[in-house]
PDB file of C-alpha atoms in Angstrom:
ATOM      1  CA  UNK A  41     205.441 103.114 111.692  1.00 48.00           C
ATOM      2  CA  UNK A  42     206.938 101.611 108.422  1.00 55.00           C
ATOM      3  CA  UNK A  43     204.894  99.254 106.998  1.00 57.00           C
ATOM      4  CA  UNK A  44     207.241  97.485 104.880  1.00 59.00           C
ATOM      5  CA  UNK A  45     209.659  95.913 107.450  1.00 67.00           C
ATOM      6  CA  UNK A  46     206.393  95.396 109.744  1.00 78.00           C
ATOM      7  CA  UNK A  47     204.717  93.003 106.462  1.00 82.00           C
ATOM      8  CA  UNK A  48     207.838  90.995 106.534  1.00 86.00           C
ATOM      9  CA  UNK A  49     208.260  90.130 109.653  1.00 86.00           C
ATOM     10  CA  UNK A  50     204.383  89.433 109.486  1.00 88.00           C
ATOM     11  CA  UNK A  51     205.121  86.800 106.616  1.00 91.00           C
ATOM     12  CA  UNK A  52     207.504  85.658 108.789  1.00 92.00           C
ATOM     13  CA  UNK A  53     205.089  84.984 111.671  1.00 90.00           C
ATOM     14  CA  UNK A  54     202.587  83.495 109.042  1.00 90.00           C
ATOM     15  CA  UNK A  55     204.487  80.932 107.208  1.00 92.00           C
ATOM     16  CA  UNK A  56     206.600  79.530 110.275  1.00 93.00           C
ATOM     17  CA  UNK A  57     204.197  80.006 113.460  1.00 89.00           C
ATOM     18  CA  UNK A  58     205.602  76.471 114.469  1.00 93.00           C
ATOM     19  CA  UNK A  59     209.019  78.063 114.706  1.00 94.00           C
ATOM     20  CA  UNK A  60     211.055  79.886 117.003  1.00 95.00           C
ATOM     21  CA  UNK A  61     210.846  83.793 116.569  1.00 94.00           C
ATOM     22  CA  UNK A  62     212.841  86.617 117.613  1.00 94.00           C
ATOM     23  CA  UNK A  63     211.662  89.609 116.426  1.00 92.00           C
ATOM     24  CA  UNK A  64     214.803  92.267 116.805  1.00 91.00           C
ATOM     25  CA  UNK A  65     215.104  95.176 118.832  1.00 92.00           C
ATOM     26  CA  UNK A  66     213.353  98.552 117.751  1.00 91.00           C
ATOM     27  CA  UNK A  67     211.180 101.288 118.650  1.00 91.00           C
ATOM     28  CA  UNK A  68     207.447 100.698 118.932  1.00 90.00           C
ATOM     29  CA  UNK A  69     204.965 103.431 117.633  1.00 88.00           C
ATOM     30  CA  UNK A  70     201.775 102.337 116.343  1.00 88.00           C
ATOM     31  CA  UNK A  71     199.808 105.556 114.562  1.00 84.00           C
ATOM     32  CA  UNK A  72     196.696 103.185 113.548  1.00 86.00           C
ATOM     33  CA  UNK A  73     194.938 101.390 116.233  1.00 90.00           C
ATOM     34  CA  UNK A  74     193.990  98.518 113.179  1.00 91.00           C
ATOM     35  CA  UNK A  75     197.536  97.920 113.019  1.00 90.00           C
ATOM     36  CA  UNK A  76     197.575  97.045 116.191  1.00 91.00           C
ATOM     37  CA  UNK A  77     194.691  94.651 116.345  1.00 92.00           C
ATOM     38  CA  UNK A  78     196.021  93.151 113.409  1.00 91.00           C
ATOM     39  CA  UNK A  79     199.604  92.542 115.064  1.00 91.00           C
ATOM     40  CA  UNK A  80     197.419  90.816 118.289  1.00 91.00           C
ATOM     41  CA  UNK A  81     195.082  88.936 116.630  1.00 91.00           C
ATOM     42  CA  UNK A  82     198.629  87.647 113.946  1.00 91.00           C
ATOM     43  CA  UNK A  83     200.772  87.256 117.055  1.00 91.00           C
ATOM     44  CA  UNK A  84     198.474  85.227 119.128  1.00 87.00           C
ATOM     45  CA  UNK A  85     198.465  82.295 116.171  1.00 87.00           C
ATOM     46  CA  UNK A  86     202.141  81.902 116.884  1.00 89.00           C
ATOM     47  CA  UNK A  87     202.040  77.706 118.159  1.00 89.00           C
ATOM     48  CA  UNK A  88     205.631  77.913 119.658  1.00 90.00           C
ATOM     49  CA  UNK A  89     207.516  81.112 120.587  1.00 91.00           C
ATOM     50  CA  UNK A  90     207.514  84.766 119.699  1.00 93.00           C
ATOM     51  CA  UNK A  91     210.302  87.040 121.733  1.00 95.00           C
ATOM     52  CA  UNK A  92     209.466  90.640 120.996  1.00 94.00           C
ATOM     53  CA  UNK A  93     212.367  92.725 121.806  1.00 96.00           C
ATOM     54  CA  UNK A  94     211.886  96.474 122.266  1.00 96.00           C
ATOM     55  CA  UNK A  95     214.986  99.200 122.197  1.00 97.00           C
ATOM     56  CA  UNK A  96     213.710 101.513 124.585  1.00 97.00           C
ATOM     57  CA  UNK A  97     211.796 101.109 128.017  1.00 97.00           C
ATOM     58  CA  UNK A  98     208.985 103.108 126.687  1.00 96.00           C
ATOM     59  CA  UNK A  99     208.111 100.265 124.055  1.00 96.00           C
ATOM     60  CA  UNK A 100     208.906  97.414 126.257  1.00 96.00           C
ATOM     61  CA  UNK A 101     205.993  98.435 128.524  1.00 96.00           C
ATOM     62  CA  UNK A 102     204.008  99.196 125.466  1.00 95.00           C
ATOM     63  CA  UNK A 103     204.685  95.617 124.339  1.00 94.00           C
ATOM     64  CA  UNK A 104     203.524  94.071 127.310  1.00 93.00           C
ATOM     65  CA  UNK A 105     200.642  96.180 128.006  1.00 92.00           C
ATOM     66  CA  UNK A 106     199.093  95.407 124.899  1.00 93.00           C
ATOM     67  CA  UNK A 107     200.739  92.032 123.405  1.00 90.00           C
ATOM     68  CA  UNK A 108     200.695  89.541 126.971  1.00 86.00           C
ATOM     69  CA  UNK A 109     197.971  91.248 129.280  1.00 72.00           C
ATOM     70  CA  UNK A 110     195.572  91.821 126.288  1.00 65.00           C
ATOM     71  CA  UNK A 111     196.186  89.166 124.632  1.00 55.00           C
ATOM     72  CA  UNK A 112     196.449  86.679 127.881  1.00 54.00           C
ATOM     73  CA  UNK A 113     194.562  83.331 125.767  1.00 55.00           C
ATOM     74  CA  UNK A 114     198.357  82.568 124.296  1.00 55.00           C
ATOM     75  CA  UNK A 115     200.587  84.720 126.731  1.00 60.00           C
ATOM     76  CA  UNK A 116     203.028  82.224 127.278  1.00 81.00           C
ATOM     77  CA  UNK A 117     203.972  81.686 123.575  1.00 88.00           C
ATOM     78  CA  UNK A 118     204.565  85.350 123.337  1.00 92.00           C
ATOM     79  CA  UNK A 119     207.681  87.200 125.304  1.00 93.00           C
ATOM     80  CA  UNK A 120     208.507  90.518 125.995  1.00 94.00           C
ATOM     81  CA  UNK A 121     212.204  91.897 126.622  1.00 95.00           C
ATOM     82  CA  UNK A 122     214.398  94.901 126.290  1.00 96.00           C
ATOM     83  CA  UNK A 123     217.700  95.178 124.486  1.00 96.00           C
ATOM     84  CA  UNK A 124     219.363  98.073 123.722  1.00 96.00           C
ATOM     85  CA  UNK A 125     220.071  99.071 119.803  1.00 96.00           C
ATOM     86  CA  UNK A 126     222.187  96.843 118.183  1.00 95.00           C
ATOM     87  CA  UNK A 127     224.516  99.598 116.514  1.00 95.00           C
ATOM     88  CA  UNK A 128     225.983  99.884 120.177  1.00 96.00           C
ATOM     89  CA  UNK A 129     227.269  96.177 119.563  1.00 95.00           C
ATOM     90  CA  UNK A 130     229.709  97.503 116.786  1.00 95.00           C
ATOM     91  CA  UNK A 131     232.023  98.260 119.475  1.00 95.00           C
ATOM     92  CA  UNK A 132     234.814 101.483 119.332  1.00 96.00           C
ATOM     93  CA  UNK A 133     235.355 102.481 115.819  1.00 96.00           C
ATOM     94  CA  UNK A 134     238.627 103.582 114.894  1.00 93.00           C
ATOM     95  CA  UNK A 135     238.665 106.666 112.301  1.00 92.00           C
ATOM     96  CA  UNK A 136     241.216 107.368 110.405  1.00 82.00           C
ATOM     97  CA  UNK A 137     243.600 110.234 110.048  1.00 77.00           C
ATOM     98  CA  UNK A 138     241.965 112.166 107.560  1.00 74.00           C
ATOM     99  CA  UNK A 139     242.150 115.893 106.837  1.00 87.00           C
ATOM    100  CA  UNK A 140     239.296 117.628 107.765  1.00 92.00           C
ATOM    101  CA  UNK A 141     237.206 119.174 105.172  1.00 94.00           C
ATOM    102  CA  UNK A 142     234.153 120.592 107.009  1.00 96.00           C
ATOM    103  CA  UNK A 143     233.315 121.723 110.267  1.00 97.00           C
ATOM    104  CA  UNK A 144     230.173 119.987 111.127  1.00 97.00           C
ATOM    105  CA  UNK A 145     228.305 117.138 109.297  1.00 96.00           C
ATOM    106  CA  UNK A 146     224.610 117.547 109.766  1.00 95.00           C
ATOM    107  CA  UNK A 147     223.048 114.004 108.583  1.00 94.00           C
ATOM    108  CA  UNK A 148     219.115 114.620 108.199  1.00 90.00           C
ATOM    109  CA  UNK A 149     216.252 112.903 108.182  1.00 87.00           C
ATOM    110  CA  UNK A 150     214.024 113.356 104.881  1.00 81.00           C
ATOM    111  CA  UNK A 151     210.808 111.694 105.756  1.00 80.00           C
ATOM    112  CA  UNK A 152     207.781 112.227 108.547  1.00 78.00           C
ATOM    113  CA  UNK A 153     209.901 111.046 111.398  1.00 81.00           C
ATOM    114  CA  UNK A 154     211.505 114.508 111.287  1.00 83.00           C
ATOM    115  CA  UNK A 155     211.240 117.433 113.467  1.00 80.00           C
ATOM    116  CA  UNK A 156     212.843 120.105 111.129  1.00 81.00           C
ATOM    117  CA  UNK A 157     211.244 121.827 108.064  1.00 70.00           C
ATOM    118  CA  UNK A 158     211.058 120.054 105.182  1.00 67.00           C
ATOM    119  CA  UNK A 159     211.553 123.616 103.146  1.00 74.00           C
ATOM    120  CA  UNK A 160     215.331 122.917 102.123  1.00 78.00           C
ATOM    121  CA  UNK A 161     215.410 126.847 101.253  1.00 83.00           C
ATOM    122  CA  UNK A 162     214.599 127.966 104.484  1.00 84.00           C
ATOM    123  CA  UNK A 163     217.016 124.775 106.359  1.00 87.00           C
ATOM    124  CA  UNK A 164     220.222 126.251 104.167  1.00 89.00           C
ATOM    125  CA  UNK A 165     219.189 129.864 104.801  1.00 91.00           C
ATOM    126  CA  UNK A 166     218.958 129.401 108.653  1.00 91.00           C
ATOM    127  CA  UNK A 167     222.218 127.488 108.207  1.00 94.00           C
ATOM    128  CA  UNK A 168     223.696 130.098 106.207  1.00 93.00           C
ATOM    129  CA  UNK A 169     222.563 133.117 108.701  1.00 94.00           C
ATOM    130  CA  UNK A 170     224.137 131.267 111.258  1.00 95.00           C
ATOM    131  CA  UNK A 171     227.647 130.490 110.272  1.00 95.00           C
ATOM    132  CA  UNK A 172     228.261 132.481 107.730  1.00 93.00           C
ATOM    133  CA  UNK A 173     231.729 132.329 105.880  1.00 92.00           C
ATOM    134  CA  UNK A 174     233.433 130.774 109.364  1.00 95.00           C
ATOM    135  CA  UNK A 175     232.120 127.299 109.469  1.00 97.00           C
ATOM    136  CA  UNK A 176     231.848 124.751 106.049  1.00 96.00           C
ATOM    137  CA  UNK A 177     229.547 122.252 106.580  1.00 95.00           C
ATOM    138  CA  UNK A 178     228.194 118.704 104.654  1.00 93.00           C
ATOM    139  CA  UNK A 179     224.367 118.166 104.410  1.00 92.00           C
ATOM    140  CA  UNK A 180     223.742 114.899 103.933  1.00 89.00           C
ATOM    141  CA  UNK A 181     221.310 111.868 104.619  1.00 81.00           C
ATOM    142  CA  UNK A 182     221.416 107.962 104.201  1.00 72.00           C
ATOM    143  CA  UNK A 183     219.675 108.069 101.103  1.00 67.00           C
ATOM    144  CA  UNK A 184     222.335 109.987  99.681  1.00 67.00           C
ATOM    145  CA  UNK A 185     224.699 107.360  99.848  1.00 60.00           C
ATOM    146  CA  UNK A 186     223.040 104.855  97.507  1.00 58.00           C
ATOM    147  CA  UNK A 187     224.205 106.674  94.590  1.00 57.00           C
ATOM    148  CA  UNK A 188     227.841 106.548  95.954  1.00 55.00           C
ATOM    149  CA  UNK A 189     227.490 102.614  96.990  1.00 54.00           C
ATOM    150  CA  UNK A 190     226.832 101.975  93.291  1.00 54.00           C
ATOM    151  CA  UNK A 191     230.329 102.757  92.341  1.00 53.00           C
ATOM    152  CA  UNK A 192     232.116 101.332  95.015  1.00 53.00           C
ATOM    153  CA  UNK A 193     230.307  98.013  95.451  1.00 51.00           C
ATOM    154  CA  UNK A 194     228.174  95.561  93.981  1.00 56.00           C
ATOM    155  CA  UNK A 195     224.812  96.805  95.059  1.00 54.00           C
ATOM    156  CA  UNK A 196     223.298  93.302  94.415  1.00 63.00           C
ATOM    157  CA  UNK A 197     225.262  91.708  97.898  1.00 72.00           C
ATOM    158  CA  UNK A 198     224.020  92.995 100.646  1.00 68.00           C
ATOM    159  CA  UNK A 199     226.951  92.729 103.218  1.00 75.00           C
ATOM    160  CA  UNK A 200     229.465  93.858 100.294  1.00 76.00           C
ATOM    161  CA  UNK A 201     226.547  96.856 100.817  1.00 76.00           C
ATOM    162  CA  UNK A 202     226.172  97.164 104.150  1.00 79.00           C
ATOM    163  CA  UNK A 203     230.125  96.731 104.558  1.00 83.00           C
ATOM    164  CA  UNK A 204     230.291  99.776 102.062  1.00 81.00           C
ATOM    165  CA  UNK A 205     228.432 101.871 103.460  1.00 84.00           C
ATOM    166  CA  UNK A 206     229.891 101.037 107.044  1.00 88.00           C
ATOM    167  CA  UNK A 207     233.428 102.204 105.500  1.00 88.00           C
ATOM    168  CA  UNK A 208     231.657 105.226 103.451  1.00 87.00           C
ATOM    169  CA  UNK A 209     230.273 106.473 106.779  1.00 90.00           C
ATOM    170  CA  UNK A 210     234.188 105.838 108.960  1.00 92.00           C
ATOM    171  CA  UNK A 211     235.333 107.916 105.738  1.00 90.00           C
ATOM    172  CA  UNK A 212     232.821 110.896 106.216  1.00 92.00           C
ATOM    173  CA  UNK A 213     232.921 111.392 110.032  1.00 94.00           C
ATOM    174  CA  UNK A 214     236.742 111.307 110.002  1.00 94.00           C
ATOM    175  CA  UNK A 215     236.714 114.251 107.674  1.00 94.00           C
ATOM    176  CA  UNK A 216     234.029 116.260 110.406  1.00 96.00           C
ATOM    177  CA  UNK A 217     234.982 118.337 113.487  1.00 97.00           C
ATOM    178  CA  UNK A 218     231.120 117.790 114.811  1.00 98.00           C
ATOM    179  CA  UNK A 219     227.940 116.015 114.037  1.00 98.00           C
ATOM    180  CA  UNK A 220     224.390 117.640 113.821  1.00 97.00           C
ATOM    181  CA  UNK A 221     221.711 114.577 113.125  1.00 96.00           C
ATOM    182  CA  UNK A 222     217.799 113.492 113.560  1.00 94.00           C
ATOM    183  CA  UNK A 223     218.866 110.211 113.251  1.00 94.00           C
ATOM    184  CA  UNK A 224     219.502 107.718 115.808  1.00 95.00           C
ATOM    185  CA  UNK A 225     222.317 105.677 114.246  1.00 95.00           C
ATOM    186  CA  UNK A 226     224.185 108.777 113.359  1.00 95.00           C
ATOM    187  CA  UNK A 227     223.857 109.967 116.887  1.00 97.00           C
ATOM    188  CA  UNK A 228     225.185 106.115 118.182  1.00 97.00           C
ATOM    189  CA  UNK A 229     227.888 105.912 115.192  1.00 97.00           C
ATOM    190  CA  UNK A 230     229.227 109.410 117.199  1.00 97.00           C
ATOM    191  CA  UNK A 231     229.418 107.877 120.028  1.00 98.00           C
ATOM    192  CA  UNK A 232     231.082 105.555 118.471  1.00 97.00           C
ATOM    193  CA  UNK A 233     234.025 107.033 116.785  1.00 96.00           C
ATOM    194  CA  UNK A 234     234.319 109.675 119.976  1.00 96.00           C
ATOM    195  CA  UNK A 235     232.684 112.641 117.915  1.00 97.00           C
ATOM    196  CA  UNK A 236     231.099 115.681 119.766  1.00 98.00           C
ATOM    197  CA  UNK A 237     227.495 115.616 118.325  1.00 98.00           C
ATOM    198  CA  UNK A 238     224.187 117.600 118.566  1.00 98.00           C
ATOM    199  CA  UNK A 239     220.913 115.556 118.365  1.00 98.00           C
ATOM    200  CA  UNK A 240     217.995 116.981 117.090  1.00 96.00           C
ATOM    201  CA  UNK A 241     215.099 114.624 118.703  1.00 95.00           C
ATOM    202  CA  UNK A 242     212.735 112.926 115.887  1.00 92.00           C
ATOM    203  CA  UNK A 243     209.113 113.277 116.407  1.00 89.00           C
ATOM    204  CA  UNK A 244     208.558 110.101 118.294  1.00 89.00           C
ATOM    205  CA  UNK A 245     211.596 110.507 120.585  1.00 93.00           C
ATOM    206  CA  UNK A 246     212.993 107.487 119.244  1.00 94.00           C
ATOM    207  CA  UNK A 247     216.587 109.004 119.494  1.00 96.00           C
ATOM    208  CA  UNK A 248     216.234 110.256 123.068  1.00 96.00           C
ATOM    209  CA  UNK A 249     214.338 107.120 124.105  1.00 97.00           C
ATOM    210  CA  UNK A 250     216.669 104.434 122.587  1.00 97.00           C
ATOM    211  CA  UNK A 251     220.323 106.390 123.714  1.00 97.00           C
ATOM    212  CA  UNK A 252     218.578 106.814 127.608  1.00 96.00           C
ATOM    213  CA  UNK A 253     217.378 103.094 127.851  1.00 96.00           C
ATOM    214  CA  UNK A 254     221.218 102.015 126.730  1.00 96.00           C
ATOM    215  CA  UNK A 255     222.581 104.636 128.725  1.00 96.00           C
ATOM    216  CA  UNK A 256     220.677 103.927 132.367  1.00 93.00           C
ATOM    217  CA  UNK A 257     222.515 104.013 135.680  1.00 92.00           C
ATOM    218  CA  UNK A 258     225.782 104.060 133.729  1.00 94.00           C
ATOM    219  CA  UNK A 259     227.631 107.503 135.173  1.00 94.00           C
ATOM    220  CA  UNK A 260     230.363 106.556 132.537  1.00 96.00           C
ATOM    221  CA  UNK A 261     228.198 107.081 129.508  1.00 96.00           C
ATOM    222  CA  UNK A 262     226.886 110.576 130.741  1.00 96.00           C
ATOM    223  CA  UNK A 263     225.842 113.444 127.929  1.00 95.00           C
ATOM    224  CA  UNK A 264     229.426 114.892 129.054  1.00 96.00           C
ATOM    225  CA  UNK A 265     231.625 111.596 128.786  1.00 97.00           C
ATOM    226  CA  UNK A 266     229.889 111.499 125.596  1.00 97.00           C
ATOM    227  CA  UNK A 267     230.506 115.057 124.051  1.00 97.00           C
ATOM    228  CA  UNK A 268     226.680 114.741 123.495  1.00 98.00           C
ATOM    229  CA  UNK A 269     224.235 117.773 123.047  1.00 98.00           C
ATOM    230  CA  UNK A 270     220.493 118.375 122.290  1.00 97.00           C
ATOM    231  CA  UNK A 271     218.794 121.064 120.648  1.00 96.00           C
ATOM    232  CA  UNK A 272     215.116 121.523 120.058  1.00 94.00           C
ATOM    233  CA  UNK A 273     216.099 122.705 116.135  1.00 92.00           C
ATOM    234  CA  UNK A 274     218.177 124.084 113.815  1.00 93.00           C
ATOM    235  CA  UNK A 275     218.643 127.219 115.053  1.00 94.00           C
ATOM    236  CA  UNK A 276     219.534 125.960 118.138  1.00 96.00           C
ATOM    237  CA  UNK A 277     222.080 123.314 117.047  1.00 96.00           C
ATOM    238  CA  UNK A 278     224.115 125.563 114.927  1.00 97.00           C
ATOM    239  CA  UNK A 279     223.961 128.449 117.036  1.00 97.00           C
ATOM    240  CA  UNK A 280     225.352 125.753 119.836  1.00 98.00           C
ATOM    241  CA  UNK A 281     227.690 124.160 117.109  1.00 98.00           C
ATOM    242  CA  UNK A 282     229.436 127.366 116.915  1.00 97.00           C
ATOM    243  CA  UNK A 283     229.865 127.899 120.708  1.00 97.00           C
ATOM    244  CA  UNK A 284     231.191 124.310 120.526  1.00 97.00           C
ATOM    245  CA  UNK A 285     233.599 124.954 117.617  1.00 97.00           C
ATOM    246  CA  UNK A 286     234.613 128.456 118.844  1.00 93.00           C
TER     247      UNK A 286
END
């Protein structure tokens, strides 16, 4: 689905097929079937081990359909096995205290994985409509933060990055009273930090897919445990945001 993390792990496989590799966990969604062939005919050089790890159950059986029964000449150098999103490994997150400044943070998605209109006009009008003057809210999205990073970090190091933008995000959703989001790691950072959130599902299901592999057979982790909500768009998130607020 995004080509640029696919080519380097792909370099990966090319330069050190004697090696050990363990491809981390994600989604799997292949649009081009030459993709594909490409990925078999790359992964079936590898001369020692390749463990493919898939985040939801849906991949996994995509992975071994198409990566150990079709590609059966080297299936015992190649491995298949789910793990749930690494995000959930953070742990609780503590927030702190803050004073809150808006009533719901809606962090979308600006690219084709998205399921809502990309006509900003007619997003902040249906917001608008919605809550009128009773409910403030923050529009935001992940991109957004790179200008902020800049001036709190050295955007050269990475973890000094990453670590920034882990403590920009704590500082955000502790000023929030709810989260709308079509992204997955906004959805798990909620769960997180204990926030009641509304998930908007992207257009591969990658959210709903990922949070119901992590979440199978455990009662504990149920939608309501969770404060966890889906809607099928914006309408329907904000008009549920309010009942949720009210």
């Amino acid at each position: 689905m995004w080509v640029g993390p696919d080519n380097t792990r792909n370099d990966i496989i090319k330069k050190f097929p004697n090696n050990l590799i363990i491809s981390l966990p994600q989604s799997i969604n292949y649009r081009n079937k030459k993709n594909l062939e490409f990925d078999q005919n790359l992964f079936s050089q590898v001369k020692k081990k390749l463990v493919l790890l898939s985040r939801t159950f849906e991949g996994y059986d995509f992975l071994k359909e198409n990566f150990i029964n079709k590609t059966n000449n080297n299936n015992d150098k190649i491995h298949v096995e789910f793990v749930p999103d690494m995000a959930f490994m953070i742990g609780p997150v503590a927030l702190k205290s803050s004073r809150i400044l808006y009533d719901i943070l809606f962090l979308k998605r600006d690219d084709h994985e998205s399921n809502i209109a990309f006509d900003k006009d007619f997003v902040l009008n249906e917001i608008n409509l919605i809550l009128g003057n009773k409910y403030s809210y923050l529009l935001i999205d992940w991109q957004n933060y790179n200008k902020h990073l800049k001036t709190i970090s050295d955007y050269t190091n990475l973890n000094k990055t990453l670590f920034a933008k882990f403590e920009y995000t704590k500082e955000i959703f502790s000023t929030v009273r709810l989260v709308i989001t079509d992204r997955l790691h906004a959805s798990i950072f909620s769960v997180l930090v204990g926030k009641p959130h509304i998930i908007i599902d992207d257009k591969y299901k990658k959210i709903s897919q990922t949070r119901d592999a992590a979440f199978f057979n455990k009662p504990e982790c149920s939608s309501a445990n969770l404060q966890a909500y889906y809607a099928t768009n914006i309408t329907d998130a904000f008009q549920l945001a309010v009942k949720i607020l009210s």
